[in-house]
mmCIF file of C-alpha atoms in Angstrom:
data_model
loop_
_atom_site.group_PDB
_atom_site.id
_atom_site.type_symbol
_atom_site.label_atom_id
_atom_site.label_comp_id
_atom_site.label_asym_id
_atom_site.label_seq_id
_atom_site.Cartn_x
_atom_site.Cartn_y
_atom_site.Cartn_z
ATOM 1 C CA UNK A 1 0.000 0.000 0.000
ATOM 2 C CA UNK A 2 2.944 2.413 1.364
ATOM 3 C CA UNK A 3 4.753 1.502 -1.874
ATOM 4 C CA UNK A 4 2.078 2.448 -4.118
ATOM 5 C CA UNK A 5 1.526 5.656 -2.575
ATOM 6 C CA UNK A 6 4.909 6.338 -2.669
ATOM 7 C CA UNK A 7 5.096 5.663 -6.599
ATOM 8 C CA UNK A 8 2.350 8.256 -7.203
ATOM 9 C CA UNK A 9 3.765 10.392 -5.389
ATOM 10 C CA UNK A 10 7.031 10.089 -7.320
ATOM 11 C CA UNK A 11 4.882 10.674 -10.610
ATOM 12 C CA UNK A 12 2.679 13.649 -9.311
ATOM 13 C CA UNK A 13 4.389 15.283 -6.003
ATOM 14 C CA UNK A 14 1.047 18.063 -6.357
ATOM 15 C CA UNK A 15 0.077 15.104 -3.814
ATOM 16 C CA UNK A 16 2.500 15.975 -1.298
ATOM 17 C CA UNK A 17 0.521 18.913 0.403
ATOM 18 C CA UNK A 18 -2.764 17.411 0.199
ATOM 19 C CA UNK A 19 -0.952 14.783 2.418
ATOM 20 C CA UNK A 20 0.374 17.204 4.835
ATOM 21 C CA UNK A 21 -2.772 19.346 5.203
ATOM 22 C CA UNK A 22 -5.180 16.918 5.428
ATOM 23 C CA UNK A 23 -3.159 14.519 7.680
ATOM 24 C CA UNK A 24 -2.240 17.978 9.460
ATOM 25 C CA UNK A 25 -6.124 18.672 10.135
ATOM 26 C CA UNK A 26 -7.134 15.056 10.907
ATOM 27 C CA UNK A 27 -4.417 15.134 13.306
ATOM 28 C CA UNK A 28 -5.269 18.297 14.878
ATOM 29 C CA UNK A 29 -8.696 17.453 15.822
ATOM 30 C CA UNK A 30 -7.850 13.960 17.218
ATOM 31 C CA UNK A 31 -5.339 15.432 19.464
ATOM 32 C CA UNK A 32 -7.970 18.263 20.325
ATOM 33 C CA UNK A 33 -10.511 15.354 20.835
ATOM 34 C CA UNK A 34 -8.003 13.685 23.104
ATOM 35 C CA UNK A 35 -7.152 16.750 25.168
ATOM 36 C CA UNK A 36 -11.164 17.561 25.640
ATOM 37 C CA UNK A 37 -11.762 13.598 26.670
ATOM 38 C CA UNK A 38 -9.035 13.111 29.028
ATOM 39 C CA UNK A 39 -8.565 16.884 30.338
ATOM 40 C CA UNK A 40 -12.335 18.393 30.195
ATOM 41 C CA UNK A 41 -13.084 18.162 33.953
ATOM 42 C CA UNK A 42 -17.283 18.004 32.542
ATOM 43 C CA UNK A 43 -16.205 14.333 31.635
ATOM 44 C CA UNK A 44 -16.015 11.280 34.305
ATOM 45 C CA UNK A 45 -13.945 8.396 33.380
ATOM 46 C CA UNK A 46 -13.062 6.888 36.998
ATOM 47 C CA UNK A 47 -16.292 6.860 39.074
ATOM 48 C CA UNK A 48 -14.703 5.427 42.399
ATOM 49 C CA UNK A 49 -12.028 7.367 42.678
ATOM 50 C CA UNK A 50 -12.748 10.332 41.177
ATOM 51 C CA UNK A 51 -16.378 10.616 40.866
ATOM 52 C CA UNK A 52 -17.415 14.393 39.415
ATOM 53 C CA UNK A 53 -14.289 16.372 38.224
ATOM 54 C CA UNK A 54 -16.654 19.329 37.852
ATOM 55 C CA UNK A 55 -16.476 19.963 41.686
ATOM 56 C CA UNK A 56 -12.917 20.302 42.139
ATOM 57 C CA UNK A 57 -12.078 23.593 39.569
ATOM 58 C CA UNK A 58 -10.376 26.667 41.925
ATOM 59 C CA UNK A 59 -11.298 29.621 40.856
ATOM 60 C CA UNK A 60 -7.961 30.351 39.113
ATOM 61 C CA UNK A 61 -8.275 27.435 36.822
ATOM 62 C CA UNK A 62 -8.778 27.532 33.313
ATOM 63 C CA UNK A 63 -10.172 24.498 31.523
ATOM 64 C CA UNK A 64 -10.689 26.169 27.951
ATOM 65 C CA UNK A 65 -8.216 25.726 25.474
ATOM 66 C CA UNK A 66 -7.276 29.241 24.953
ATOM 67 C CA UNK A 67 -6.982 32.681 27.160
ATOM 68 C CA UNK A 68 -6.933 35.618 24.784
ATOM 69 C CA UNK A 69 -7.891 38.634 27.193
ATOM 70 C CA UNK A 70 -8.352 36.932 30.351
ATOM 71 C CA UNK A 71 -6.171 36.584 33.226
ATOM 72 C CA UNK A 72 -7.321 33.497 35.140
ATOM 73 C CA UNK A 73 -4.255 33.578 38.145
ATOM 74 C CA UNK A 74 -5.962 36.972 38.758
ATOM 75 C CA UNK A 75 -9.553 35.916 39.685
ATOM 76 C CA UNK A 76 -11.196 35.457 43.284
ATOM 77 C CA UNK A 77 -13.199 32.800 44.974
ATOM 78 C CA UNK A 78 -16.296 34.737 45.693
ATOM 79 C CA UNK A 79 -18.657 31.570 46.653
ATOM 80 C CA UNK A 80 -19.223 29.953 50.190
ATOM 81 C CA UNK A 81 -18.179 26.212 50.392
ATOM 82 C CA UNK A 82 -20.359 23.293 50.508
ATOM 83 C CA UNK B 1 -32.048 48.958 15.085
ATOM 84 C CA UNK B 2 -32.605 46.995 11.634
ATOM 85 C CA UNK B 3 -33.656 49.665 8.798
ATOM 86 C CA UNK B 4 -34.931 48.766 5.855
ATOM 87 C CA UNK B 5 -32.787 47.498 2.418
ATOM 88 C CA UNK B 6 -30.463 46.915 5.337
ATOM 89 C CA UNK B 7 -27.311 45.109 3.726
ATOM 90 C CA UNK B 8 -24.895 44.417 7.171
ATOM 91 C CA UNK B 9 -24.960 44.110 10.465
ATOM 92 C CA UNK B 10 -26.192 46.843 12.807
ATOM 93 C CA UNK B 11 -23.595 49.663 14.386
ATOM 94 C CA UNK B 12 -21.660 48.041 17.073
ATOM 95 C CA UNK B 13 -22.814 48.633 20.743
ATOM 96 C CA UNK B 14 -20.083 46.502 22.586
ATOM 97 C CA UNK B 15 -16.929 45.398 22.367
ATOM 98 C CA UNK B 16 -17.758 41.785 21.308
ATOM 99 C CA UNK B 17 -20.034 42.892 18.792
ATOM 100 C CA UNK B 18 -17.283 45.294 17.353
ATOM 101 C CA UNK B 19 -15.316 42.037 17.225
ATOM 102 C CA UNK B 20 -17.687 39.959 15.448
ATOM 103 C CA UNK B 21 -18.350 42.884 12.425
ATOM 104 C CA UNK B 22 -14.832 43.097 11.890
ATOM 105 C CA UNK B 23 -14.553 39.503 11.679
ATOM 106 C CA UNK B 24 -17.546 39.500 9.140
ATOM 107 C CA UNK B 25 -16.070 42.367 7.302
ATOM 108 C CA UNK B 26 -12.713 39.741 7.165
ATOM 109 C CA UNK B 27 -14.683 37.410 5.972
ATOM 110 C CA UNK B 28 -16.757 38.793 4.041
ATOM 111 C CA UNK B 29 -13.757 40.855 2.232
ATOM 112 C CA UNK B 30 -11.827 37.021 1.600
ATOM 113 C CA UNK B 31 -15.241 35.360 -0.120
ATOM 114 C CA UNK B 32 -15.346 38.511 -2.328
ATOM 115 C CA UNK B 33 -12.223 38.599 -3.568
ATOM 116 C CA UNK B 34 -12.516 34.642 -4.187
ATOM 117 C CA UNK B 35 -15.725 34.706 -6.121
ATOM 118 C CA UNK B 36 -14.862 37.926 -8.312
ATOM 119 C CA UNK B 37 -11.288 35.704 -8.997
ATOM 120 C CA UNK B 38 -13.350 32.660 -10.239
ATOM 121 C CA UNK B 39 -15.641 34.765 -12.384
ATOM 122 C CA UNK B 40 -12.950 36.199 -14.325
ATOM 123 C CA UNK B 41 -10.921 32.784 -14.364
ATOM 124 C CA UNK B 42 -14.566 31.463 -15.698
ATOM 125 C CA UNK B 43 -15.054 34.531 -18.002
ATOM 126 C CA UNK B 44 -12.059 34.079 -19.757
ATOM 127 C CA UNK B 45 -12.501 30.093 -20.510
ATOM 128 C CA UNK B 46 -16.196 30.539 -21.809
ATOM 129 C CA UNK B 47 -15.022 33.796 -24.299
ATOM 130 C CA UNK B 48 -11.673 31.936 -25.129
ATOM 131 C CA UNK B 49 -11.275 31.774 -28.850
ATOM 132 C CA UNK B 50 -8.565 29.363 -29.218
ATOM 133 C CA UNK B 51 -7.699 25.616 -26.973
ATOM 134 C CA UNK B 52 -4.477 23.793 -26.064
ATOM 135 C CA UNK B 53 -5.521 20.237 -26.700
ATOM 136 C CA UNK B 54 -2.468 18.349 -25.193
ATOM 137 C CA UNK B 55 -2.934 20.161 -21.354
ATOM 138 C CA UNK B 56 -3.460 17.044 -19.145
ATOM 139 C CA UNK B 57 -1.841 18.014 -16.115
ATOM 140 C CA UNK B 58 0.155 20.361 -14.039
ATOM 141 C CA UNK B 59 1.817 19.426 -11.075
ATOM 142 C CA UNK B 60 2.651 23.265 -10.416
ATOM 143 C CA UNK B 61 -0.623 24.508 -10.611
ATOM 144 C CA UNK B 62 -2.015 21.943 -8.230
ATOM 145 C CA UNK B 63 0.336 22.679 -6.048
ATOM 146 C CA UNK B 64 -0.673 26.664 -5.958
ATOM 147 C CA UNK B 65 -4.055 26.158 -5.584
ATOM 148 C CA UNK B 66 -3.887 23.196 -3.054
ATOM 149 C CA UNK B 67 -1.445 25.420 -1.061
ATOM 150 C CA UNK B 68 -3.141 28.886 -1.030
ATOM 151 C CA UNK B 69 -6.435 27.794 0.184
ATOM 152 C CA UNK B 70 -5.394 25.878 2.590
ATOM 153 C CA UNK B 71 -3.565 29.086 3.639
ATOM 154 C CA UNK B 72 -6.650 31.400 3.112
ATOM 155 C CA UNK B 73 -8.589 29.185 5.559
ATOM 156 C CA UNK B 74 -6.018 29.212 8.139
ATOM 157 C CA UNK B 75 -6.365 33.312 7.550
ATOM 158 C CA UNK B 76 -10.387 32.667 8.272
ATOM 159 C CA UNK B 77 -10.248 30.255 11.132
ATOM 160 C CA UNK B 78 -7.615 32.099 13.068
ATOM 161 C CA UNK B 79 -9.766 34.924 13.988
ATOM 162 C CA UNK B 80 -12.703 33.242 14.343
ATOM 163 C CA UNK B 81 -11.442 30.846 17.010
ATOM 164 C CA UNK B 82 -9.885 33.775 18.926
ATOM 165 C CA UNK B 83 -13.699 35.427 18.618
ATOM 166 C CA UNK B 84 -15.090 32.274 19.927
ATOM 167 C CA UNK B 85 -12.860 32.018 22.733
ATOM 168 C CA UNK B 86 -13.360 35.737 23.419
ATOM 169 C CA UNK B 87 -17.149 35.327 23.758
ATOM 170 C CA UNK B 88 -16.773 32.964 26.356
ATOM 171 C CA UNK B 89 -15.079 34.812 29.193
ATOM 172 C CA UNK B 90 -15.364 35.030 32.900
ATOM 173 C CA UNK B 91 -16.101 38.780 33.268
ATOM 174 C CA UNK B 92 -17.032 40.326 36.586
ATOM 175 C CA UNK B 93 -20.442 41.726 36.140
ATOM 176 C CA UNK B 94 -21.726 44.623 37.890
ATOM 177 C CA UNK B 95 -25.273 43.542 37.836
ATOM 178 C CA UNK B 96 -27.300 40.150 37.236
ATOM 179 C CA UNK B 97 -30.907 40.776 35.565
ATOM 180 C CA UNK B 98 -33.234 37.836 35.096
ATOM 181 C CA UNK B 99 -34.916 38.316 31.197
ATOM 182 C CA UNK B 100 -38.457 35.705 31.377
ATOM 183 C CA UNK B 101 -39.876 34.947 28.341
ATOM 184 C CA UNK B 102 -43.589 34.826 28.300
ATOM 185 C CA UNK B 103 -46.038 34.071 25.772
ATOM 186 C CA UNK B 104 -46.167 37.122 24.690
ATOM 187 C CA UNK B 105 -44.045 39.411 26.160
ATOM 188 C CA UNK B 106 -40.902 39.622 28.613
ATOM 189 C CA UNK B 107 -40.393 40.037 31.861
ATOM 190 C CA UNK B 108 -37.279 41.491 33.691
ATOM 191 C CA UNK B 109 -36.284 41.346 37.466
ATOM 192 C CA UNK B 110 -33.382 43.370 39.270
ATOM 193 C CA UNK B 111 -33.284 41.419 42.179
ATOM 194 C CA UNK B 112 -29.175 42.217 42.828
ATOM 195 C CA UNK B 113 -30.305 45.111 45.579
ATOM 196 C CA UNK B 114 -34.396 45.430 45.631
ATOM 197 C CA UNK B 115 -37.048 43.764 44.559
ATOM 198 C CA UNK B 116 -38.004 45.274 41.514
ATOM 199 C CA UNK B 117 -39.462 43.208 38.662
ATOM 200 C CA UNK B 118 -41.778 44.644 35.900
ATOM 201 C CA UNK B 119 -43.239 43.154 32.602
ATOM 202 C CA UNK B 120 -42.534 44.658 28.996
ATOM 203 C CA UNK B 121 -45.233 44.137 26.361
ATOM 204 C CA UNK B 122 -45.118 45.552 22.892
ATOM 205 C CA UNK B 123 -46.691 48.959 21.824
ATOM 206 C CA UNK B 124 -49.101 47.913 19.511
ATOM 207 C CA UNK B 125 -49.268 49.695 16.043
ATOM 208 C CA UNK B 126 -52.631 52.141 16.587
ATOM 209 C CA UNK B 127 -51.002 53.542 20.217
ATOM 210 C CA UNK B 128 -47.566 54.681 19.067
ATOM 211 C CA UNK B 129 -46.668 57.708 19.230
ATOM 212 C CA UNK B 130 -44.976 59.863 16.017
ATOM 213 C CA UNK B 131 -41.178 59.009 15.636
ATOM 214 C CA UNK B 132 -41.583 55.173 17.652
ATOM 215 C CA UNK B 133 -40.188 52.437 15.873
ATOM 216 C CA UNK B 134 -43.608 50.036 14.712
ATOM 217 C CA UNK B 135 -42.780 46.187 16.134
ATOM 218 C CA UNK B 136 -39.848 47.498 18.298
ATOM 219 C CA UNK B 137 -41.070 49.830 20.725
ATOM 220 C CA UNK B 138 -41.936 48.239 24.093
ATOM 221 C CA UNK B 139 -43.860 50.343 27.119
ATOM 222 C CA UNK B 140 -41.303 49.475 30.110
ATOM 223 C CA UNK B 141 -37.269 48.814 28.582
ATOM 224 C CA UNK B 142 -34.772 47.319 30.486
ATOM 225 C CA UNK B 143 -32.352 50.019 31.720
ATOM 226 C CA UNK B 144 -28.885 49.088 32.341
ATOM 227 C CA UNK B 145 -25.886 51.451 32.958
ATOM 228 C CA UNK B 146 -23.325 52.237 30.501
ATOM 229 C CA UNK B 147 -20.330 50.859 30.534
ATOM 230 C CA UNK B 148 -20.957 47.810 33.168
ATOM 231 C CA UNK B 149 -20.359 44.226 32.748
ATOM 232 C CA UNK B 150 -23.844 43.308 32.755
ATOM 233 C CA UNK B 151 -25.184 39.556 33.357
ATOM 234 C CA UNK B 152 -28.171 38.344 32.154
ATOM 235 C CA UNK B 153 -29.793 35.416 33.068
ATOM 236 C CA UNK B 154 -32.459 34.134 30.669
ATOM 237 C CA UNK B 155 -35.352 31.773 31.145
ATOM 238 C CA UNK B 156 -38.838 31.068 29.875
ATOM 239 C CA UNK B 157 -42.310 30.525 31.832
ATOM 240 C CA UNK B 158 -43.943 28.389 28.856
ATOM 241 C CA UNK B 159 -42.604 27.730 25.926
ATOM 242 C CA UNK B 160 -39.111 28.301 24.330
ATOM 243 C CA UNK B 161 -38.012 31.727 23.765
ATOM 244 C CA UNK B 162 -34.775 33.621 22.764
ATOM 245 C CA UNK B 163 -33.821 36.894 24.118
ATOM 246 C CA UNK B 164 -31.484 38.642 21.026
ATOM 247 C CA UNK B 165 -30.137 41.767 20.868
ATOM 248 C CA UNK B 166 -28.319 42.235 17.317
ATOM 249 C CA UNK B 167 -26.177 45.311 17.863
ATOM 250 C CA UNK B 168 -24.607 44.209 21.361
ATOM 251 C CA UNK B 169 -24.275 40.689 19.629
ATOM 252 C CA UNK B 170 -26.140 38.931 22.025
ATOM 253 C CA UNK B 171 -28.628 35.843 21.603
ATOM 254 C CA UNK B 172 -29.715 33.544 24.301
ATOM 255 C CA UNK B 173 -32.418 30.914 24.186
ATOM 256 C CA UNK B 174 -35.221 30.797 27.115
ATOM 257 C CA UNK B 175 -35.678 27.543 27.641
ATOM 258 C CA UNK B 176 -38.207 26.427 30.728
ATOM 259 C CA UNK B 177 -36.956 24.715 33.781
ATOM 260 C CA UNK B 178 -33.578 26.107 32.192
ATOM 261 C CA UNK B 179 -31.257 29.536 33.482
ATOM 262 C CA UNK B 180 -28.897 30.226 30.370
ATOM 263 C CA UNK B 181 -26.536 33.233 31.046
ATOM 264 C CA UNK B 182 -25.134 36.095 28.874
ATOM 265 C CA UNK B 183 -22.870 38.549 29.647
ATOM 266 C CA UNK B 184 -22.111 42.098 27.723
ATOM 267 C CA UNK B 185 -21.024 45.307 28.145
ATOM 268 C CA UNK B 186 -22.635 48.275 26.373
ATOM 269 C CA UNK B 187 -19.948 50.637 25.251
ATOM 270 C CA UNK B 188 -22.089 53.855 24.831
ATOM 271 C CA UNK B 189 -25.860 55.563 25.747
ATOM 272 C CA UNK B 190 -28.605 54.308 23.330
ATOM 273 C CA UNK B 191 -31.538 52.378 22.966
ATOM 274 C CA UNK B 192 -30.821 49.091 21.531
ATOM 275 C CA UNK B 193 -33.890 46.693 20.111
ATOM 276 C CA UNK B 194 -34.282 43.093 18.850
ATOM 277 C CA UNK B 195 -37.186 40.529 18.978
ATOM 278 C CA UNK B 196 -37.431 37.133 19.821
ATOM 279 C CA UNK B 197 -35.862 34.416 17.984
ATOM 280 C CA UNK B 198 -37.995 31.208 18.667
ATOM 281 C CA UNK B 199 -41.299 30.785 17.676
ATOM 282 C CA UNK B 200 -43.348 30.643 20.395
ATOM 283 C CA UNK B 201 -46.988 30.870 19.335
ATOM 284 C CA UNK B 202 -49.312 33.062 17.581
ATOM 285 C CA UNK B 203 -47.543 36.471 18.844
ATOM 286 C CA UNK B 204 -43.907 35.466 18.381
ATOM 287 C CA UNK B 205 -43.191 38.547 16.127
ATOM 288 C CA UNK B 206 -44.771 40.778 18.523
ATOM 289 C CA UNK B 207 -42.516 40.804 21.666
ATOM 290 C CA UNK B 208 -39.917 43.081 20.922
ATOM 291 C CA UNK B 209 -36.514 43.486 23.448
ATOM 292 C CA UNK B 210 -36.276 46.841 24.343
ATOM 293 C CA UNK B 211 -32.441 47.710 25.907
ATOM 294 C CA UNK B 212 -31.753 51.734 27.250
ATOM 295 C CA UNK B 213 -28.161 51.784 28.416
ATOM 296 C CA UNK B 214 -27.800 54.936 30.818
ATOM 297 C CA UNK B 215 -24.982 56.737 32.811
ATOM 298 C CA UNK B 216 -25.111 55.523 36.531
ATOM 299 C CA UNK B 217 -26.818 58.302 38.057
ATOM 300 C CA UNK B 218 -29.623 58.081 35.337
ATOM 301 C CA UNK B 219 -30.175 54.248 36.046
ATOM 302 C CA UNK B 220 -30.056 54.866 39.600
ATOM 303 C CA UNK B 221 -32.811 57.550 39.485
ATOM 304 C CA UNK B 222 -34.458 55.168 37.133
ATOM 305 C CA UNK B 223 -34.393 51.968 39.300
ATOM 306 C CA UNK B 224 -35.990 54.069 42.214
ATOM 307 C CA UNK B 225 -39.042 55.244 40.563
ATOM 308 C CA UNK B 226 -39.362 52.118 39.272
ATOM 309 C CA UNK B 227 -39.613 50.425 42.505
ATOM 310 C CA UNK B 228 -41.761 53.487 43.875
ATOM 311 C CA UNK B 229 -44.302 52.593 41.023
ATOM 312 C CA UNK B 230 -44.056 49.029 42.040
#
């Protein structure tokens, strides 16, 4: 398989960046899909020892992917405990 | 609010929204610029008077234009991620207002210091007055001061609504049994107006969202006559 890919790409190398955009992008959103599964604290995978995730964010934590105005070490707890 | 043979989006009234035009201008600019490309490129094959027969294939040209869209998109998706990212930040809001969507009108409590909670029907066509906007114009609007990080928290009483405001970019579905919040920050004094965006019955054109962003003092004076009418 490998060695047929490899001839066509020796006769038409035009193939070459649909290969590295498109493997690129697939790769991209499994890794994203990854990070949300294992990181996201909205998802449970252990439910004896670690049982709901969601209650144990600080206030300075910041579970999205990306910050672009906000400064998350700077923020308060302003809630009571339960 | 929307004017007629309107072609864009309505002036800006917060910083998000400012965001999210210049993004669609972006945009926008990129698709034109790509379509007025391919109808010259399509022009000048249909008036073409003469043909190369022996053209097959080009490995240089497939290279340009797998390369430079790829590119272009990156250009697109950039921006928009950062917008998307943007919309969903912790701010620190000032005050929390609860919008209710009713069948048919809205209903808006202040509940942060008083009690004060009034309803907001639409001013039907024979009783408005010269120089009201017809469909838009509400008798009680929800005041808010300028320039505060304002949270609103947006539910329903019956059946599904959606509290929209176009020009502070701001649509929320009011879904029963359900608090969805929305955060904004009007950047100047005005009176802003959108409608709600879920049918919702017979009168789901009719019940208009009035906003009046004030300075301070103004909504302060406001919020106590309001409560002394109460």
């Amino acid at each position: 398989m490998l060695a047929t890919v490899r001839k066509q790409l020796r006769n038409h190398p035009a193939l070459i960046p649909l290969f590295i955009f498109i493997g690129g992008g697939a790769a991209m959103s499994m890794l994203y899909l990854a990070r949300l599964g294992l990181r996201n604290p909205d998802v449970c995978w252990d439910r004896k020892n670690n049982p709901e995730p969601w209650n144990k964010l600080g206030p300075t934590d910041q579970y999205k992917f990306f910050a672009v105005n906000m400064d998350y070490s700077k923020l308060k707890k302003d809630r009571p405990d339960f | 609010m929307a004017q007629y043979t309107q072609l864009g989006l309505q002036d800006a009234a917060s910083p998000l929204m400012e965001e999210l035009l210049h993004f669609h201008d972006h945009a926008l600019m990129i698709i034109t610029l790509i379509s007025a490309f391919v109808l010259y490129i399509i022009l000048t094959m249909v008036t073409a008077k003469t043909t190369d027969k022996y053209i097959l294939d080009s490995q240089e040209v497939e290279i340009i234009w797998t390369v430079l869209p790829a590119i272009i998109l990156v250009l697109i998706a950039l921006p928009s991620l950062r917008i998307l990212y943007l919309l969903d930040e912790i701010n620190d809001p000032h005050l929390t207002i609860k919008a209710m969507g009713h069948q048919w009108y809205w209903s808006y409590e202040y509940t942060d210091y008083e009690d004060l909670g009034f309803d907001s029907y639409m001013v039907p066509t024979q009783d408005l007055t010269p120089g009201q906007f017809r469909l838009l114009e509400a008798d009680h609007r929800m005041v808010i001061p300028v320039e505060s990080p304002i949270r609103v928290l947006v539910s329903a009483e019956d059946v599904l609504h959606s509290w929209a405001v176009p020009s502070l970019g701001v649509k929320m579905d009011a879904v029963p049994g359900r608090l969805n919040q929305v955060a904004f920050v009007a950047s100047r004094p005005g009176v802003f107006f959108g409608q709600c965006s879920e049918i919702c019955g017979a009168n789901h054109s009719f019940m208009p969202i009035v906003v009046e962003a004030v300075p301070l003092e103004h909504f302060e004076n406001w919020s106590s006559l309001m409560l002394e009418d109460a």
